[in-house]
PDB file of C-alpha atoms and ligand atoms in Angstrom:
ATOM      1  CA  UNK A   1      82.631 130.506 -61.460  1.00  0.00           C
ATOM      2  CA  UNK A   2      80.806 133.425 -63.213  1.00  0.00           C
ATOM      3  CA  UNK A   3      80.707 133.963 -66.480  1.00  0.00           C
ATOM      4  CA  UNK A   4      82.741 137.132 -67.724  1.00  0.00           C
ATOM      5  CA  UNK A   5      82.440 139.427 -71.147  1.00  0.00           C
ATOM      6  CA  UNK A   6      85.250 139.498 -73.587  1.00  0.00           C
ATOM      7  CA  UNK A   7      85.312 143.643 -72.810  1.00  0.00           C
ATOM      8  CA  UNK A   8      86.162 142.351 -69.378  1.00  0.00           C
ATOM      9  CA  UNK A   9      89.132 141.679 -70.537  1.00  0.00           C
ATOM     10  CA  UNK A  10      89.838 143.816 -73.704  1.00  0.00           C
ATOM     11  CA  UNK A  11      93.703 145.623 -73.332  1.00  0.00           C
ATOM     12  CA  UNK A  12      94.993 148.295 -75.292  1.00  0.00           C
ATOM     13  CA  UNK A  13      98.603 149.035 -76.017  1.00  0.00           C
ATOM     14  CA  UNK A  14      99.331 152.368 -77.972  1.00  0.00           C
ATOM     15  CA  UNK A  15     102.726 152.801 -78.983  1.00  0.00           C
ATOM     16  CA  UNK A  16     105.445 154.474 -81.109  1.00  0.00           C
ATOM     17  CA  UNK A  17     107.692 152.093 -83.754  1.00  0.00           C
ATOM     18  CA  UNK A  18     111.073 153.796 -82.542  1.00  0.00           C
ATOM     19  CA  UNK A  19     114.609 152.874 -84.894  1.00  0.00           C
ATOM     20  CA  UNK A  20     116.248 150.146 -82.255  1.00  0.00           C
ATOM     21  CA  UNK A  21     112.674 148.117 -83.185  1.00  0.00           C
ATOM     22  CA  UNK A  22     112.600 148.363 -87.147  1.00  0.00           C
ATOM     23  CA  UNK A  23     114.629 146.172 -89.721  1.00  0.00           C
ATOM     24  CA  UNK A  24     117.127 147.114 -92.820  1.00  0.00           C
ATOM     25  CA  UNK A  25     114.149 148.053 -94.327  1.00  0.00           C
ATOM     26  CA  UNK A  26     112.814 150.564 -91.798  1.00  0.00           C
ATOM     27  CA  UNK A  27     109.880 148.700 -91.053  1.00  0.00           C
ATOM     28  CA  UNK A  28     108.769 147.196 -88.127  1.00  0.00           C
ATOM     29  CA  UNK A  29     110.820 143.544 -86.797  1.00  0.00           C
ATOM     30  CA  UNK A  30     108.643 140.964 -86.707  1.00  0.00           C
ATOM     31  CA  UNK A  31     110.003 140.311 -83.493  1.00  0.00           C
ATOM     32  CA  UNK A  32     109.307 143.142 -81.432  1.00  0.00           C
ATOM     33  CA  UNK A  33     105.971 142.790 -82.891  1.00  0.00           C
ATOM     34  CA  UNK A  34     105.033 139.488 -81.105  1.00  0.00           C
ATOM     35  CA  UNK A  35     106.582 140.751 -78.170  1.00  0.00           C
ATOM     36  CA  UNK A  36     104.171 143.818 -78.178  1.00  0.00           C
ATOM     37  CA  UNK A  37     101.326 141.194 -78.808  1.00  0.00           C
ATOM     38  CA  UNK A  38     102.548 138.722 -75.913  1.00  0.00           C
ATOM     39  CA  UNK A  39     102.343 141.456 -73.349  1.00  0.00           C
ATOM     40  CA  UNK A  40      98.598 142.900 -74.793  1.00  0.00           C
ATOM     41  CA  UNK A  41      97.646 139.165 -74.678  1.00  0.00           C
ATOM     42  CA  UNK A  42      98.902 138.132 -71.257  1.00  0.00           C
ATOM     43  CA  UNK A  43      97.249 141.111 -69.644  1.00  0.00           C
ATOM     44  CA  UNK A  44      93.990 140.221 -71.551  1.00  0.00           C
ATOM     45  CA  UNK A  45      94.649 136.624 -70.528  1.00  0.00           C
ATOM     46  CA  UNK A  46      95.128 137.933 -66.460  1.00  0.00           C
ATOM     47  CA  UNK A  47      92.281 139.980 -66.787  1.00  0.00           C
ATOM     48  CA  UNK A  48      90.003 137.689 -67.482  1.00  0.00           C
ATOM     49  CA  UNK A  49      91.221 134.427 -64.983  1.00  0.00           C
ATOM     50  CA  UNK A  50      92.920 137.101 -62.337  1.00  0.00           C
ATOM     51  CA  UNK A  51      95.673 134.160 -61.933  1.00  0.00           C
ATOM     52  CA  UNK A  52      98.940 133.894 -63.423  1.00  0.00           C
ATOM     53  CA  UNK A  53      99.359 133.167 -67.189  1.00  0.00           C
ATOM     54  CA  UNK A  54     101.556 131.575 -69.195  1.00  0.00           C
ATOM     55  CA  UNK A  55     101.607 131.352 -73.078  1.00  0.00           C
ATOM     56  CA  UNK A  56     100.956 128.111 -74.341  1.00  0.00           C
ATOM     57  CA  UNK A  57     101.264 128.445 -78.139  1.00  0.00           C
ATOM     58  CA  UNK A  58     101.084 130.987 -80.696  1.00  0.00           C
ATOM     59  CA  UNK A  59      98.362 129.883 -82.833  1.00  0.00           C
ATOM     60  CA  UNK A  60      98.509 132.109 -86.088  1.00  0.00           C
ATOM     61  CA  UNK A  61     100.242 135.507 -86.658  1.00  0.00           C
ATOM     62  CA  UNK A  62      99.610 137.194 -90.117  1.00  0.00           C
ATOM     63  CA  UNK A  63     102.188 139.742 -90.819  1.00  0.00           C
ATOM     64  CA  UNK A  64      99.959 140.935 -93.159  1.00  0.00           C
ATOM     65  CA  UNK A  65     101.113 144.981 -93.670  1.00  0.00           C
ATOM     66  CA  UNK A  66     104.927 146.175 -92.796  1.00  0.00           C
ATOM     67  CA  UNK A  67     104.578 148.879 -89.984  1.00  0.00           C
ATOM     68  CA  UNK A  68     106.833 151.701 -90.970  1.00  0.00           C
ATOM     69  CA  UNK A  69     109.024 153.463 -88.537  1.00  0.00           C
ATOM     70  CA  UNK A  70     107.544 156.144 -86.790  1.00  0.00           C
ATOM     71  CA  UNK A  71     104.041 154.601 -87.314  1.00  0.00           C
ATOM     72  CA  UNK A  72     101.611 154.915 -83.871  1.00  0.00           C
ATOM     73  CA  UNK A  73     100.651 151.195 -83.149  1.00  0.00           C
ATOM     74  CA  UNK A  74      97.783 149.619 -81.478  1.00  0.00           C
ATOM     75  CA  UNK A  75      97.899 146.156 -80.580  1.00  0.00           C
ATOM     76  CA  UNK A  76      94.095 145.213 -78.877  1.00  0.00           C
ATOM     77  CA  UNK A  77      93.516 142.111 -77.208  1.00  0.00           C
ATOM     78  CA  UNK A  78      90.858 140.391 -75.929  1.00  0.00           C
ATOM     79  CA  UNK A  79      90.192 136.692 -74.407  1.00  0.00           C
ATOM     80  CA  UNK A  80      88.000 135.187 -77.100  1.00  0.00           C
ATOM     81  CA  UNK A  81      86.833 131.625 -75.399  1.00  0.00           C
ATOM     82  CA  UNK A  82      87.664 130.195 -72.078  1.00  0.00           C
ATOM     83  CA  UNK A  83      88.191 126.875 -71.857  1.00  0.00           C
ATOM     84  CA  UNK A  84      89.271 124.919 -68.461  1.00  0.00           C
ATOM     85  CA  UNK A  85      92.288 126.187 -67.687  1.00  0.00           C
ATOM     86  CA  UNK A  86      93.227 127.887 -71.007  1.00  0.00           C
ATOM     87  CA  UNK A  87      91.968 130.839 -72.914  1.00  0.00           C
ATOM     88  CA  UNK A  88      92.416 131.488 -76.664  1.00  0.00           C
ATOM     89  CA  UNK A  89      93.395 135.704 -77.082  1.00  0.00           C
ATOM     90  CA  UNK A  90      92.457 137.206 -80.315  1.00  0.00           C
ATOM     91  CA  UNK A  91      94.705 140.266 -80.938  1.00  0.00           C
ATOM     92  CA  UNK A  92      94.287 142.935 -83.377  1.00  0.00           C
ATOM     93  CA  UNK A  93      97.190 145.418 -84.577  1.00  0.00           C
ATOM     94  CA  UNK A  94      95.932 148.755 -85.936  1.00  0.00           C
ATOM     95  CA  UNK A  95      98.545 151.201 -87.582  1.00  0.00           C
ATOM     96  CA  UNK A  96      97.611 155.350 -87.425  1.00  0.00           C
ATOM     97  CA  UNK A  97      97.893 157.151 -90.188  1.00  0.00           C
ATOM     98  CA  UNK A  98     100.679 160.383 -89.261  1.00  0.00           C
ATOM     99  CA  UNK A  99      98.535 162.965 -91.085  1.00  0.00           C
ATOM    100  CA  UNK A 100      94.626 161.948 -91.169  1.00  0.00           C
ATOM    101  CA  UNK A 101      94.574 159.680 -87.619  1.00  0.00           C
ATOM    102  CA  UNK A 102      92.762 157.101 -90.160  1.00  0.00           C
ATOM    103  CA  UNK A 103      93.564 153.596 -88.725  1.00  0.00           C
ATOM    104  CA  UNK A 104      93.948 150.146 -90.526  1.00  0.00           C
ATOM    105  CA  UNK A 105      94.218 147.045 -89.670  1.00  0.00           C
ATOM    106  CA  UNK A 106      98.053 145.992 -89.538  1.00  0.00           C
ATOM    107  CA  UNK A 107      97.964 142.191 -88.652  1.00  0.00           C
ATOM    108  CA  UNK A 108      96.130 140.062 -86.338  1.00  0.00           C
ATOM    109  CA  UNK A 109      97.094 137.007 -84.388  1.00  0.00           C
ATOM    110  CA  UNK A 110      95.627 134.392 -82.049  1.00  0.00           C
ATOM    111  CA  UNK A 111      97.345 132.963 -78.968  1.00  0.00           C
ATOM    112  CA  UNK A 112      96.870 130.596 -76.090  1.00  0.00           C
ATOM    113  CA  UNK A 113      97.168 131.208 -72.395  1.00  0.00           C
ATOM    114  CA  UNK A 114      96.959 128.665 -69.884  1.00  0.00           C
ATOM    115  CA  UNK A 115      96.163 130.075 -65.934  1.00  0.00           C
ATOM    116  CA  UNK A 116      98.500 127.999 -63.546  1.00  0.00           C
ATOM    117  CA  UNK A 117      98.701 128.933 -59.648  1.00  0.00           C
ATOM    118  CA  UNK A 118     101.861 129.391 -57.794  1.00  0.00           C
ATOM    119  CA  UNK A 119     103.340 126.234 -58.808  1.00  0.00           C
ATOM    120  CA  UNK A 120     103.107 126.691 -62.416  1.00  0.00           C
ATOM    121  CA  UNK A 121     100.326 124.129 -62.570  1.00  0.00           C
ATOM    122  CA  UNK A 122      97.036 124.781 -64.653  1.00  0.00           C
ATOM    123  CA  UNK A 123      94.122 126.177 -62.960  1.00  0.00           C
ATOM    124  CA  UNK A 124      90.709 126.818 -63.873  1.00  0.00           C
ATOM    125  CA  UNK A 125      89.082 130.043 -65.500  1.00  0.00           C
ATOM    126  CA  UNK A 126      85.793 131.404 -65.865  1.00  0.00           C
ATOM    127  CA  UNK A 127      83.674 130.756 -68.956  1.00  0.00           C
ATOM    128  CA  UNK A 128      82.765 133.455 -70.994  1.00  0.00           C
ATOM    129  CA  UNK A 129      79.765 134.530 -72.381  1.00  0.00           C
ATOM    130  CA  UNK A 130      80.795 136.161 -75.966  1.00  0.00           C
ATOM    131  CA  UNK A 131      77.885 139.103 -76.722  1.00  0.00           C
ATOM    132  CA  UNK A 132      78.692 141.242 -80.424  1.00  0.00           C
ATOM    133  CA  UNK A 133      78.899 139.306 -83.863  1.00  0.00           C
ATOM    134  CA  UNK A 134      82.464 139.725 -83.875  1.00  0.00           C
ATOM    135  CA  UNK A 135      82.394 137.798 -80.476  1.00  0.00           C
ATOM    136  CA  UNK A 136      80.116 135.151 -81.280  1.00  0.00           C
ATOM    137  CA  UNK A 137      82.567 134.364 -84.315  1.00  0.00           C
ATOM    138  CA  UNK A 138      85.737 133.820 -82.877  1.00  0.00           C
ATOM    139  CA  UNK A 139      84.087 132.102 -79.768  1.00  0.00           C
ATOM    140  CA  UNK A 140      82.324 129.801 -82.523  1.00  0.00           C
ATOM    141  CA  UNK A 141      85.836 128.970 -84.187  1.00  0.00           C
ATOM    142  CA  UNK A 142      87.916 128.841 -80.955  1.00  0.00           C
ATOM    143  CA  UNK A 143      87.299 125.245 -80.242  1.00  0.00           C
ATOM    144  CA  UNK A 144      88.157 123.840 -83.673  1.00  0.00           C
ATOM    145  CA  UNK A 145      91.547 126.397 -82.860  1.00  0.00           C
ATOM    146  CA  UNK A 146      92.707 124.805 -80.160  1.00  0.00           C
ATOM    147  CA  UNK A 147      92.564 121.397 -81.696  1.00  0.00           C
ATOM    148  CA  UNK A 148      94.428 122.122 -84.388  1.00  0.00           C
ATOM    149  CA  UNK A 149      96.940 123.560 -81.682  1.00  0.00           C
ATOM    150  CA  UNK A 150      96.806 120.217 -79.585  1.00  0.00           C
ATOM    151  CA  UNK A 151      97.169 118.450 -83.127  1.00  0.00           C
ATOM    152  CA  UNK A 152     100.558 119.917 -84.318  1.00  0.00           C
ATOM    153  CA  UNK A 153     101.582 120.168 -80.623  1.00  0.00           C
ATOM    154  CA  UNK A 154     101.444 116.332 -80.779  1.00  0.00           C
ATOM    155  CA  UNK A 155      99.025 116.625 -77.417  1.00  0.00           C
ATOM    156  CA  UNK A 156      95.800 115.168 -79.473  1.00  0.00           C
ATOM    157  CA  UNK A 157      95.548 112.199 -82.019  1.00  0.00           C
ATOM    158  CA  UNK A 158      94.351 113.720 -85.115  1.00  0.00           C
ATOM    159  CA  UNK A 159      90.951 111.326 -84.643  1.00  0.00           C
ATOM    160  CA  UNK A 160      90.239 113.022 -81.436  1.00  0.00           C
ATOM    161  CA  UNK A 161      89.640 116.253 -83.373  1.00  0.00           C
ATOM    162  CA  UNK A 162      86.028 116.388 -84.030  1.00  0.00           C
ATOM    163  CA  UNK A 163      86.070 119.795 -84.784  1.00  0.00           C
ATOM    164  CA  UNK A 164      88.263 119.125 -87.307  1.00  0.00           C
ATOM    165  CA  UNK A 165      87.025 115.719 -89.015  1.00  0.00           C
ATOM    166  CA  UNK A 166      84.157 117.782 -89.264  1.00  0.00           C
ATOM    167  CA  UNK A 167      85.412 120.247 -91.740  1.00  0.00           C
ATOM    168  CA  UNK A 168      86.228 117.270 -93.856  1.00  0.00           C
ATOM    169  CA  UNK A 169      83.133 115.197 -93.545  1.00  0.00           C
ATOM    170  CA  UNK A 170      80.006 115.480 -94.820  1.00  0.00           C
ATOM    171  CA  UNK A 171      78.154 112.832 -92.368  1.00  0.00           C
TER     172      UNK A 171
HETATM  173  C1  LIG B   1     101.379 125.784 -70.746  1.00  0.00           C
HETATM  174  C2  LIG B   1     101.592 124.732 -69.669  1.00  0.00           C
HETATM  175  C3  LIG B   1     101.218 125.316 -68.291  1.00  0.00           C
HETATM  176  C4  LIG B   1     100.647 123.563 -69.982  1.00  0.00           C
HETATM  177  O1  LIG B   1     100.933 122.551 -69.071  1.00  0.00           O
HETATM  178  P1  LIG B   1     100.497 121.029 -69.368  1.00  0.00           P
HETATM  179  O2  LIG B   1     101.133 120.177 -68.367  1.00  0.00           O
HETATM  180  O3  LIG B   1     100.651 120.730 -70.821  1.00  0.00           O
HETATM  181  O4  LIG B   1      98.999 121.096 -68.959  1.00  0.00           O
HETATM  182  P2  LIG B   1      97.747 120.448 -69.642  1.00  0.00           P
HETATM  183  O5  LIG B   1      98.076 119.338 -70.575  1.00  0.00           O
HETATM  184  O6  LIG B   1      96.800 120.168 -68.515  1.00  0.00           O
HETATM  185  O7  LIG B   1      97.169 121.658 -70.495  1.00  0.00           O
HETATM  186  C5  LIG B   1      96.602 122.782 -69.875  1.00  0.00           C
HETATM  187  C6  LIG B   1      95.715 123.467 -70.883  1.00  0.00           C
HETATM  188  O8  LIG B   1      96.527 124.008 -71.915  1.00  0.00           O
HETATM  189  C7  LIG B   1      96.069 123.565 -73.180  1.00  0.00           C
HETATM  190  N1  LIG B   1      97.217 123.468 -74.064  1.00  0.00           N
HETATM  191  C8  LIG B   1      98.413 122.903 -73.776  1.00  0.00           C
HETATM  192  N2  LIG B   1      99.209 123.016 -74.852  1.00  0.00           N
HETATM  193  C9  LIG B   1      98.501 123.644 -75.822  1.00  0.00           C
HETATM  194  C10 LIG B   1      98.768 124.009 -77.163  1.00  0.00           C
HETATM  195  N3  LIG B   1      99.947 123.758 -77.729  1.00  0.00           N
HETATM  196  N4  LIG B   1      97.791 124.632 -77.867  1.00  0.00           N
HETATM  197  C11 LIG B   1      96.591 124.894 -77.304  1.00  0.00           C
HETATM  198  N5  LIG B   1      96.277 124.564 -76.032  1.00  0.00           N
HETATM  199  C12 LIG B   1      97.231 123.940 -75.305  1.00  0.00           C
HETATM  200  C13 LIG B   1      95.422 122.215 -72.877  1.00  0.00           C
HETATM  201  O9  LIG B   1      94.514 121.844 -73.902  1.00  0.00           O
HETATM  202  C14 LIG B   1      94.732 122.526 -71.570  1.00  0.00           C
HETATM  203  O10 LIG B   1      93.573 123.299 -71.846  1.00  0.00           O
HETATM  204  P3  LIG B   1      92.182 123.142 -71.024  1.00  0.00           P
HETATM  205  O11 LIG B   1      92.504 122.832 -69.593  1.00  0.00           O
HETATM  206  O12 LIG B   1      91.546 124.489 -71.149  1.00  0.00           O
HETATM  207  O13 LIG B   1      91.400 122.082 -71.727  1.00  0.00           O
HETATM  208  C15 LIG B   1     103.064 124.199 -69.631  1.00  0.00           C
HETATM  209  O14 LIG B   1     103.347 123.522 -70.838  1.00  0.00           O
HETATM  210  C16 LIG B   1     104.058 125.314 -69.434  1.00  0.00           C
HETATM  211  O15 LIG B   1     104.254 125.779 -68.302  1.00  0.00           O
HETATM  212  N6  LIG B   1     104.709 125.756 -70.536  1.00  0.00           N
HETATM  213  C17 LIG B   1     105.651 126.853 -70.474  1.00  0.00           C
HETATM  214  C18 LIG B   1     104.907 128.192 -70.558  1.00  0.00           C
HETATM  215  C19 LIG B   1     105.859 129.350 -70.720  1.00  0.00           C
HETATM  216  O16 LIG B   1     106.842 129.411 -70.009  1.00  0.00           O
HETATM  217  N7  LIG B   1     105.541 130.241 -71.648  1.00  0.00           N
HETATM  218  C20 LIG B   1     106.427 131.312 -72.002  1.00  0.00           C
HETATM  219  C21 LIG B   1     107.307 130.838 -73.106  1.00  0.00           C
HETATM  220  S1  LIG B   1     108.844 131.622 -73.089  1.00  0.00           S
END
């Protein structure tokens, strides 16, 4: 299969926080957020495999800023390494200011899609060939990722993970 770009895949959702989505507080439910980053993310994670995806895990989700009511959000995903049959999405929320149009960076969050076919069973992607710094990064840290995933998942023995073991080690 041929390699693909991470802009291949890149999806951007623009989108107002309305009252029915926001908590006592007036701020934005962390709920409705995920949601908003599952759907970026599994478009990402079509556009990339053209198959059907699932999500596999949510790997980390920083809530970092609340996101006020009324507040114009961007959630931007993009697949950021393919593995066989699963791809880790890095998604990145940006918040508009009402008066200047300045953004900043709301939260961020990493899941997993896996591609299955028409039986629900997983199928295999293209690689992907990362190309700006940004890129290179996550691609670099993906692996060690989806380790820690299979790790806490209880799908990989802790000794398995080599990315892992070598964070710890210095042999
Ligand atoms: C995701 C799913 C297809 C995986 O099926 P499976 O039988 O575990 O398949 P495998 O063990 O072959 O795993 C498939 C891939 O997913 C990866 N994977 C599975 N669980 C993972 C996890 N928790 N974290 C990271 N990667 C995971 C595997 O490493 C493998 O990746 P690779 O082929 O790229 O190396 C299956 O568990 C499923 O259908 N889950 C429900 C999905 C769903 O309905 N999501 C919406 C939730 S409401």
């Amino acid at each position: 299969m041929q390699a693909k770009k991470p802009s291949e895949s890149r999806t951007t959702m623009t989108d107002l926080v309305l009252p029915s989505e926001t908590n006592p507080l007036n701020n934005l439910f962390g709920g409705e957020l995920l949601a908003r980053m599952d759907r970026a993310a599994s478009i990402a994670a079509r556009r990339h495999s053209r198959r059907i995806t699932v999500t596999a895990s949510v790997n980390h989700v920083a809530f970092n800023h609340p996101v006020p009511l009324g507040s114009v959000l961007t959630v931007e995903a993009a697949v950021s390494r393919a593995f066989k049959t699963s791809m880790e999405v890095y998604i990145d929320v940006w918040m508009e200011d009402r008066f200047t149009g300045e953004r900043s960076k709301a939260n961020e969050a990493i899941y997993t899609f896996v591609a299955v076919d028409d039986a629900g069973r997983p199928t295999e992607v293209p690689p992907i060939t990362p190309e700006s710094t940004l890129e290179i990064e996550r691609f670099d840290a993906a692996l060690r990722r989806k380790q820690l995933s299979l790790v806490l998942a209880n799908k990989m023995k802790p000794s398995e993970a080599t990315e892992l073991k070598a964070l710890f080690t210095t042999s």
